[in-house]
Amino acid sequence: MIAVLLDQLDSTAEADLILVRLAAAVDEVTCLLGSAPDRDRVAALGAAGASHLAWADLAPDGPSGPWVAALAALVGPDDAVLAPSTRAGNEVAARLALRLGRPLSVGADSIAVGGPGLVVTSTAFTATWHLTTELPKASVVTAVSAGVQVPPPTPRTPGVRRLELDLTPAPHEPVVVAAAPKAAGAGPRLTEAAVVVSGGRGTDGDFSLIEEFAGLIGAAVGSSRVAVDQGWASPERQVGQTGVSVAPEVYIAAGISGAVQHLAGMVAAKQVVAINTDPDAPIFRACDLGIVGDLHTVLADAVAAVRKAQPVHC
Amino acid sequence: MTIVVCVKHVPDPADPVVLAADLRVDREAGAGTLSGLDEYAVDQAVRLRRARERVVAVTMGPRGARAAVTRALQMGADEGIVVSDEALAGADVLTTAAVLAAAVRSVGDADLVVCGMSSTDGGSGVVPVLVADLLGWACAGHAAAVELDGGRVTIQRDDPDARRTLVAPLPAVVSVTDLSGEPTYPSFKAILAARRRPVREVGLSELGLGTPSTAPGTRTVSAVEADPRPPARIVTDSDGSGAAALLELLAGRSLLEVDR
Ligand SMILES: Cc1cc2nc3c(=O)[nH]c(=O)nc-3n(C[C@H](O)[C@H](O)[C@H](O)COP(=O)(O)OP(=O)(O)OC[C@H]3O[C@@H](n4cnc5c(N)ncnc54)[C@H](O)[C@@H]3O)c2cc1C
C-alpha cells in the first residue's frame, strides 16, 4: 500500500489528484483526508486511482503534528508514503520519516517501482541537474505536481473510513492566532495555468499591461523576486527558488533578466518567451523565442492585436 | 539565554556544481559562501538578541565551512561552533539535523534556534523542523517576520491563501524566508571585530554522538546535468514584429482562443 497525504494548506485539489495518480502507478492507494469527503470527492479520487479514503478532522491550517500522527497510524511496516512537495507537505513528511525511522526523499518529479523498492527522479541545484535515487519501499517521498508526467489512472470505487484516533496537538505545537485572507483574484491559478506572464524589474512597477494581456488570453500573472521586494507583486506570485515552480505550456518573462534562482521556478515550461531590452540578458540563453524590445511596447501591441481579432462583446 | 543560528556553507550559486565520483557535492571544490538564505536567519537572530544575550552561529561541514561561521560573526553573531568530522561527509538531512540538535544542546541555555528556510544547494527545507522534533521543541516555519515576547515567539507566515500569525511557546525553532527583510551588509569595523570572537571546532564525539549509521536509505544512482534549451529564435522588435512573433507562438499552440 502507499499512503497519500492530501488536503495540505498550500496544495490544491488538482495537485492532490496528480499525487494520487502518481501513487496509483506504484501500489494500492490509501488517501489521508482532513475532512469527510462528499460523493463528488470520493468519485474524483476514485477516478484518479484511490482504493481507500481515510479521514479525520484535521484543519489544513492547523499544526503538522496531528497530520503526522494520523499518517503514522495509517501506514504499516512495508507501506510507502507520498506527500506533496510543498512547505506544509514536506514538513509532515520529514516529521513522519523521523518518527518512523524511514528514509526520506523530497521533491520527486517521478516515482516508480524498481531497485530496492522505489526509484524517484528529481531536480537539484536550482533545477540545473537531474538526479535518480533508489530507496526502499517503506520510505517517505514528497513529489512536485507542476509539469509531472502522470500515467493514465485505473478507476476504483474507494471505501471511506474515519480514523478513530486522539489527534489533539501537543501543547508546544504552534497555533494560528490571526489570518488575513488574500483576494482569490481572477483567472487561473499560477501553478495550473497554461500560460504564465511574469513581470520583473523591467516593468518599473507598472504591471497593468501584464495584467491586461494575461486577462485577455486567460493567463496567470507571475513575477520575479525583485517585483515582490519592490511591492509591485504579492509574494504568492513569485516564481523561482523561493517562490513557486510552474510548468505551463508557455512562460512569458517580461523585463526579467534570467537569474538562476528565477529560472529554477520555470525551467519545466514547454516554451519560454523572453521580452527584454538588453540583447545580452541571460534570459535569452534560456528561452525559445527572444524578443529584444521594450516590454511596454511589445505588450501594448499584443493587447491591441488580440482586441482587434476578438469579436466585440458589449 | 542564547539564540542559536544554524548556518550552511554552500558552493557559490554562480559556480558550476561539481559532483564527486560518489555523486555527492564536492564541497571542497569551489570557494563557497554562506548560504544566501541563511543571511536572513543571522540578521533576524542578531535583531532578536535581548539584553545580556548572545547569538551563537553553528555550522556542520568540512573545515572550509568555518567561512560560513566567520561571515555570521561579521554580521553580528557573538560566537561560533563548527562541527567537522570525516564521518559526516555526504550526511543526509536526518544526520544533519541530529548534529545541529546536539550542538544546540551543547550550548546549554539556548531557547531559540533560527534557521534559513532552506539551503540554496540541498534545498529540501526540512532541517529546521527535524531539529525541533529532535529537541522536542516547537517549530514555527517559514516566517516572514519574527517577534519574541515573554516566553513566546510570534511569527507572520505568508501562505498562498492568507497571511497568518502563529504563536509558539519557547523553546522553539524558527525558520525565516527571504521576505523577512534584506540582511544588512557588515561594515569594515564589524568585519575586524569579528576576528576576536571565539569559534569552537568540535567533532562528533565531543557532542556525544556516535558515527552516523550507514544503513542503506536513499542512494543516488545517477546525476546528469540538465540539457540547455536549444538556441532561441531572436526577434528584434520593430513595428509590432515582437508582438506578432509572440502571438504567432501562442496561436500555434492554440492558446489564443480567448473564449476558451
Ligand atoms: C537565495 C536566493 C533566492 C532567490 N530566489 C528568487 C526567486 O525565487 N525568484 C526570483 O525571481 N529571484 C530570486 N532571487 C533573486 C535573483 O537572484 C534575481 O535578483 C532576480 O530574479 C532578478 O529579478 P529581475 O529579473 O526582475 O531583475 P533584474 O535582474 O534587475 O532584471 C531586470 C531586467 O529587465 C530588463 N528591462 C529593463 N527595462 C525593460 C523594459 N522596459 N522592457 C524590457 N526589459 C526591460 C533589464 O534589461 C533586465 O534584464 C533569489 C536570490 C537569492 C540569493
Coordinates of C-alpha atoms and ligand atoms in Angstrom, one line a residue, chain A residues 126 199-204 223-229 232 238-244 251 253-265 274-284 291-298, chain B residues 13 35-40 117-120 178 182, ligand 1:
Chain A
T126 CA 18.3 25.2 -8.8
G199 CA 7.0 40.7 -14.9
G200 CA 10.3 41.8 -13.3
R201 CA 12.2 44.9 -12.5
G202 CA 11.9 45.9 -16.2
T203 CA 8.2 46.7 -15.6
D204 CA 9.4 49.6 -13.4
S223 CA 6.7 37.9 -11.1
S224 CA 10.4 37.9 -10.2
R225 CA 11.5 38.4 -6.7
V226 CA 12.6 42.0 -7.4
A227 CA 9.0 42.8 -8.2
V228 CA 7.9 41.2 -4.9
D229 CA 10.6 43.0 -3.0
W232 CA 4.7 45.5 -7.2
Q238 CA 6.9 34.9 -7.2
V239 CA 8.3 32.3 -9.5
G240 CA 11.6 30.7 -8.6
Q241 CA 13.8 29.1 -6.0
T242 CA 12.0 30.7 -3.0
G243 CA 8.7 31.1 -4.8
V244 CA 6.6 28.7 -6.8
Y251 CA 6.0 31.1 -19.9
A253 CA 9.2 36.6 -18.9
A254 CA 8.8 40.3 -19.4
G255 CA 11.6 42.6 -18.0
I256 CA 13.2 39.7 -16.2
S257 CA 17.0 39.2 -16.5
G258 CA 17.0 35.4 -16.1
A259 CA 18.9 34.8 -12.8
V260 CA 19.4 31.2 -12.0
Q261 CA 17.1 31.5 -8.9
H262 CA 14.3 32.7 -11.2
L263 CA 15.0 30.0 -13.9
A264 CA 14.7 27.3 -11.2
G265 CA 11.0 28.0 -11.0
A274 CA 11.5 36.5 -23.1
I275 CA 10.9 40.2 -23.7
N276 CA 13.9 42.3 -22.7
T277 CA 15.6 45.5 -23.9
D278 CA 19.1 44.1 -23.2
P279 CA 20.1 41.7 -26.0
D280 CA 22.8 40.2 -23.7
A281 CA 20.3 39.4 -20.8
P282 CA 20.9 35.8 -19.6
I283 CA 17.2 35.0 -20.2
F284 CA 17.9 35.0 -23.9
I291 CA 12.1 39.4 -28.3
V292 CA 14.6 42.2 -27.9
G293 CA 12.5 45.2 -27.1
D294 CA 10.6 47.3 -24.6
L295 CA 8.0 45.2 -22.8
H296 CA 5.6 48.0 -22.7
T297 CA 5.6 48.4 -26.5
V298 CA 5.5 44.7 -27.2
Chain B
P13 CA 25.5 29.5 -6.8
S35 CA 24.0 30.2 2.0
G36 CA 22.1 33.3 0.9
L37 CA 19.0 32.3 2.7
D38 CA 20.9 31.9 6.0
E39 CA 21.9 35.6 5.9
Y40 CA 18.3 36.3 6.7
M117 CA 14.0 28.5 5.1
S118 CA 16.2 26.0 3.2
S119 CA 19.8 25.8 2.0
T120 CA 20.4 27.1 -1.5
D178 CA 13.5 35.9 2.2
E182 CA 17.1 42.4 3.4
Ligands
LIG1 C1 18.8 32.7 -2.1 C2 18.1 33.5 -3.2 C3 16.9 33.1 -3.7 C4 16.2 33.8 -4.7 N1 15.0 33.4 -5.1 C5 14.4 34.0 -6.2 C6 13.2 33.6 -6.7 O1 12.5 32.7 -6.2 N2 12.7 34.2 -7.8 C7 13.3 35.2 -8.4 O2 12.8 35.8 -9.4 N3 14.5 35.7 -8.0 C8 15.1 35.1 -6.9 N4 16.3 35.6 -6.4 C9 16.8 36.8 -6.9 C10 17.5 36.7 -8.2 O3 18.9 36.4 -8.0 C11 17.5 38.0 -9.1 O4 17.9 39.0 -8.3 C12 16.0 38.3 -9.5 O5 15.4 37.2 -10.2 C13 16.1 39.5 -10.5 O6 14.8 39.9 -10.8 P1 14.6 40.7 -12.2 O7 15.0 39.8 -13.3 O8 13.2 41.2 -12.2 O9 15.5 42.0 -12.1 P2 16.9 42.3 -12.8 O10 17.9 41.2 -12.7 O11 17.2 43.7 -12.4 O12 16.5 42.3 -14.4 C14 15.6 43.3 -14.9 C15 15.6 43.1 -16.5 O13 14.7 43.9 -17.1 C16 15.2 44.4 -18.3 N5 14.5 45.6 -18.6 C17 14.6 46.8 -18.1 N6 13.7 47.6 -18.6 C18 13.0 46.9 -19.5 C19 11.9 47.2 -20.4 N7 11.4 48.5 -20.5 N8 11.5 46.3 -21.2 C20 12.0 45.0 -21.2 N9 13.0 44.7 -20.4 C21 13.5 45.6 -19.5 C22 16.7 44.6 -18.0 O14 17.4 44.5 -19.2 C23 17.0 43.4 -17.1 O15 17.4 42.2 -17.8 C24 16.9 34.9 -5.3 C25 18.2 35.3 -4.9 C26 18.8 34.6 -3.9 C27 20.2 35.0 -3.4

